[in-house]
mmCIF file of C-alpha atoms in Angstrom:
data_model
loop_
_atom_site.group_PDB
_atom_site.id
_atom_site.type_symbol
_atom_site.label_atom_id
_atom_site.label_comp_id
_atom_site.label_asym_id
_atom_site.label_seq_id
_atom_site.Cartn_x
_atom_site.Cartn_y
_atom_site.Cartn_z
ATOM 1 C CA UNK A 1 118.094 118.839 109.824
ATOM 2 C CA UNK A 2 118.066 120.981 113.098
ATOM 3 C CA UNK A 3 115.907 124.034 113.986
ATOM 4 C CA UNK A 4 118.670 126.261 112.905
ATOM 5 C CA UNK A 5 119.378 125.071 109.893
ATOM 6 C CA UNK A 6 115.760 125.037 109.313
ATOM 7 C CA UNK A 7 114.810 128.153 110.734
ATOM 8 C CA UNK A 8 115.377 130.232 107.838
ATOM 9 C CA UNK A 9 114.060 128.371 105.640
ATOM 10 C CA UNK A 10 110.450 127.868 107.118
ATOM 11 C CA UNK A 11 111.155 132.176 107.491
ATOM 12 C CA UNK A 12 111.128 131.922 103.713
ATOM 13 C CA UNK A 13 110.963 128.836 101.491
ATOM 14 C CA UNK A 14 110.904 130.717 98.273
ATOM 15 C CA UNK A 15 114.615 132.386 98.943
ATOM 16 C CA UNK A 16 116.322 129.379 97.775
ATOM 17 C CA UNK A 17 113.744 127.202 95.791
ATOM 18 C CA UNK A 18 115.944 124.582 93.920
ATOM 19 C CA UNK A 19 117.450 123.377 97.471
ATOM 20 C CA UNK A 20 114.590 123.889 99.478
ATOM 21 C CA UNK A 21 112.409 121.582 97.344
ATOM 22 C CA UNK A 22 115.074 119.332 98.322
ATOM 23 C CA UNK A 23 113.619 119.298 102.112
ATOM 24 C CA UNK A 24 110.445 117.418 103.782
ATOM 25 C CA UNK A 25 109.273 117.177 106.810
ATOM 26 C CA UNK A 26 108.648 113.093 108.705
ATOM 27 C CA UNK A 27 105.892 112.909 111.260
ATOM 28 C CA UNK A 28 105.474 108.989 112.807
ATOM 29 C CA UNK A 29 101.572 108.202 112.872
ATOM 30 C CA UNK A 30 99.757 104.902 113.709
ATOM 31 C CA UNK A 31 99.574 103.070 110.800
ATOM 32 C CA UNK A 32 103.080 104.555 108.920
ATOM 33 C CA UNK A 33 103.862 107.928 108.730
ATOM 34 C CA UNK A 34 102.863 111.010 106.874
ATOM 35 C CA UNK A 35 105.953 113.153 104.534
ATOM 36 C CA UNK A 36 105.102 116.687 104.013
ATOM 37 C CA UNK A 37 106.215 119.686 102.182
ATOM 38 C CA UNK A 38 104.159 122.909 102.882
ATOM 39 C CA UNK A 39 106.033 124.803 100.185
ATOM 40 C CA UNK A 40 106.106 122.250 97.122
ATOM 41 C CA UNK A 41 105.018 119.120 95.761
ATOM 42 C CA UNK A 42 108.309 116.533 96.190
ATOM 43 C CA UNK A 43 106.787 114.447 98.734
ATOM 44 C CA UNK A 44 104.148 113.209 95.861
ATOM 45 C CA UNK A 45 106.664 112.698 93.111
ATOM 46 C CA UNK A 46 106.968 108.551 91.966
ATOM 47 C CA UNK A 47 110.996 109.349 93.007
ATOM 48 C CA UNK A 48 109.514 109.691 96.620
ATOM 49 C CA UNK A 49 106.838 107.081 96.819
ATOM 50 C CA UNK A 50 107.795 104.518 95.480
ATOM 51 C CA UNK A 51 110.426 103.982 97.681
ATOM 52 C CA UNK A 52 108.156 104.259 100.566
ATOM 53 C CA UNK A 53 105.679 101.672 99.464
ATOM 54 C CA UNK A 54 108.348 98.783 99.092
ATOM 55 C CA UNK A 55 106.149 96.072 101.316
ATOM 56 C CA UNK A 56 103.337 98.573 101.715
ATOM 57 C CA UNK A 57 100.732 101.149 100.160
ATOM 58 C CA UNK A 58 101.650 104.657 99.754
ATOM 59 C CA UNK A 59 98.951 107.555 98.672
ATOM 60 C CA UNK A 60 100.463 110.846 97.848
ATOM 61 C CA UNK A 61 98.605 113.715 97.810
ATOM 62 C CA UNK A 62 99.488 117.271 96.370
ATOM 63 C CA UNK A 63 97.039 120.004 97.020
ATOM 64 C CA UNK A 64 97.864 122.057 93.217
ATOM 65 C CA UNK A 65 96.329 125.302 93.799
ATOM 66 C CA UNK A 66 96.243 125.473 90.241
ATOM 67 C CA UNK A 67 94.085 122.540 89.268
ATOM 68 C CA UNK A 68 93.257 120.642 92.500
ATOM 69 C CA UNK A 69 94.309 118.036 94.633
ATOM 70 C CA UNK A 70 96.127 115.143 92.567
ATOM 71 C CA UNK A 71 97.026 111.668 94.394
ATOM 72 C CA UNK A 72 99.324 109.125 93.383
ATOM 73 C CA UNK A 73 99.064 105.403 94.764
ATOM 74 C CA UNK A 74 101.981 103.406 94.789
ATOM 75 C CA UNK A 75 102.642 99.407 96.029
ATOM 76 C CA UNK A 76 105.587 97.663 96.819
ATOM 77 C CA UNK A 77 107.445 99.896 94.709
ATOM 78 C CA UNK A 78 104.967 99.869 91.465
ATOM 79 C CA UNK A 79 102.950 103.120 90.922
ATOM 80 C CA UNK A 80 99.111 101.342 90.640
ATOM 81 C CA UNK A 81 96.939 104.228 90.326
ATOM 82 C CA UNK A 82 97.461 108.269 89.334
ATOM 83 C CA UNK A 83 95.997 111.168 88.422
ATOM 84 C CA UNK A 84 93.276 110.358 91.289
ATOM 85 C CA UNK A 85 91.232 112.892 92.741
ATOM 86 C CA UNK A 86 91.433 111.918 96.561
ATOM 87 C CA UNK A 87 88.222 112.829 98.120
ATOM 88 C CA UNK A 88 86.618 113.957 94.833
ATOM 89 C CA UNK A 89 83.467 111.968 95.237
ATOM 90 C CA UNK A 90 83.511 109.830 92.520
ATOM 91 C CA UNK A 91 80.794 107.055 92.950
ATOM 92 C CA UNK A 92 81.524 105.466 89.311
ATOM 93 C CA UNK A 93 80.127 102.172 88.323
ATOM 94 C CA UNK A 94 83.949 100.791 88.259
ATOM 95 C CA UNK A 95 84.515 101.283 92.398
ATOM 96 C CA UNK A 96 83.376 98.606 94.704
ATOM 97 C CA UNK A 97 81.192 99.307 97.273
ATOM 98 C CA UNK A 98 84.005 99.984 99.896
ATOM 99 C CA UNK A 99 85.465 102.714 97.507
ATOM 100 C CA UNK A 100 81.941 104.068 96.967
ATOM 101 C CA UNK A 101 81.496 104.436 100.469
ATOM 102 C CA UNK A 102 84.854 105.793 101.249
ATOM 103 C CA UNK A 103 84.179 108.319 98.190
ATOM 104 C CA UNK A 104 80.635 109.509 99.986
ATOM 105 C CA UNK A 105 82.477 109.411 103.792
ATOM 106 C CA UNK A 106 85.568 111.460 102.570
ATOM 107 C CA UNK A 107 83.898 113.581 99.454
ATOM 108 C CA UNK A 108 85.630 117.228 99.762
ATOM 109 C CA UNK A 109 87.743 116.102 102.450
ATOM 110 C CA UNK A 110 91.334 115.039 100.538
ATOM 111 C CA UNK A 111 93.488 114.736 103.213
ATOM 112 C CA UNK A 112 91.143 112.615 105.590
ATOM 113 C CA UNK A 113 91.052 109.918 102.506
ATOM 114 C CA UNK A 114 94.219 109.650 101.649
ATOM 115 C CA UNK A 115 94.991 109.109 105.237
ATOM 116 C CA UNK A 116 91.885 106.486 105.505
ATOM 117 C CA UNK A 117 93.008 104.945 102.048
ATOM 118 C CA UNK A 118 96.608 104.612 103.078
ATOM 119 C CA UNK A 119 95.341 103.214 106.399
ATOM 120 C CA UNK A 120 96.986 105.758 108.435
ATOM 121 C CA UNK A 121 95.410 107.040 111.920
ATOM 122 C CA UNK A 122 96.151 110.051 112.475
ATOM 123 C CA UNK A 123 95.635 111.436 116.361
ATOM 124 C CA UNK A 124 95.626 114.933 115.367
ATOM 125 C CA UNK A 125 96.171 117.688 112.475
ATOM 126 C CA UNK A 126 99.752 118.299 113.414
ATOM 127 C CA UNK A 127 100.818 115.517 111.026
ATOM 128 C CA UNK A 128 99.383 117.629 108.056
ATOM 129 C CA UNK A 129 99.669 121.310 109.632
ATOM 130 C CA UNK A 130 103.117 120.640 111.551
ATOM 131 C CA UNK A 131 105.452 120.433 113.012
ATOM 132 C CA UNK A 132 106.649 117.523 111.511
ATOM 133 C CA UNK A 133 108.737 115.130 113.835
ATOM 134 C CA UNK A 134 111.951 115.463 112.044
ATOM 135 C CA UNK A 135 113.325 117.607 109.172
ATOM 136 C CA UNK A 136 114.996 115.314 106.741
ATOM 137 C CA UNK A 137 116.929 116.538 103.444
ATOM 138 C CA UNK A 138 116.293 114.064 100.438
ATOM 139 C CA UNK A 139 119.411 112.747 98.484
ATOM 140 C CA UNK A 140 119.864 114.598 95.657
ATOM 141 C CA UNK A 141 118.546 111.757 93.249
ATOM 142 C CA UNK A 142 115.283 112.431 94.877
ATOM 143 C CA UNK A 143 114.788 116.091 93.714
#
């Protein structure tokens, strides 16, 4: 999508919600890339994800003001973990001592561990704050 189609609506997401949600942003990082949506939660939904961890990992994160960050880890196209709490400092007798450590390293800090979990190096915070690269509008099966 170009700036001015997209102009109005970073002006005001919330005008049209139904096609908006419809709408993420693509930023290229080392390591993958990073899909954003600063006004709604698409980008983590298993109709997203999955197809972006065919041959790979993919770790969604959605920042739900209402109950707190949620992730969702997907893998070659199979969702393998959900309902995580990225960065939420668990240190349960289940994780190895990698996770533990990445748990400790990352606790409070959700989008630096999905980033680290996803192994995505990010060079800077416009990735997650923006601009994104490119402006993309998902097919409509995707919504």
């Amino acid at each position: 999508m170009d700036d001015t189609t997209m102009e109005p609506v970073l002006e005001d997401p919330w005008a049209d919600p139904d096609a908006h949600l419809g709408i993420v942003g693509i930023t290229d990082v080392p390591g993958g890339c990073v899909v954003t949506q600063p006004w709604g939660y698409v980008p983590s939904t298993p109709e997203v994800t999955l197809p972006l961890s065919e041959g790979t990992v993919c770790y969604s994160l959605f920042a739900n003001p209402k109950s707190g960050d949620q992730g969702l880890v997907s893998r070659d196209g199979a969702i393998e973990d959900s309902d995580t709490l990225p960065g939420g400092g668990d240190a349960g007798g289940h994780l190895t001592a990698d996770e533990i450590l990445a748990e400790y390293l990352y606790q409070g800090e959700a989008v630096a561990y999905v980033c680290a979990k996803a192994g995505l190096r990010l060079p800077d915070a416009r990735a997650i704050i923006g601009p994104p690269d490119l402006w993309v509008r998902l097919p409509e099966r995707d919504r």
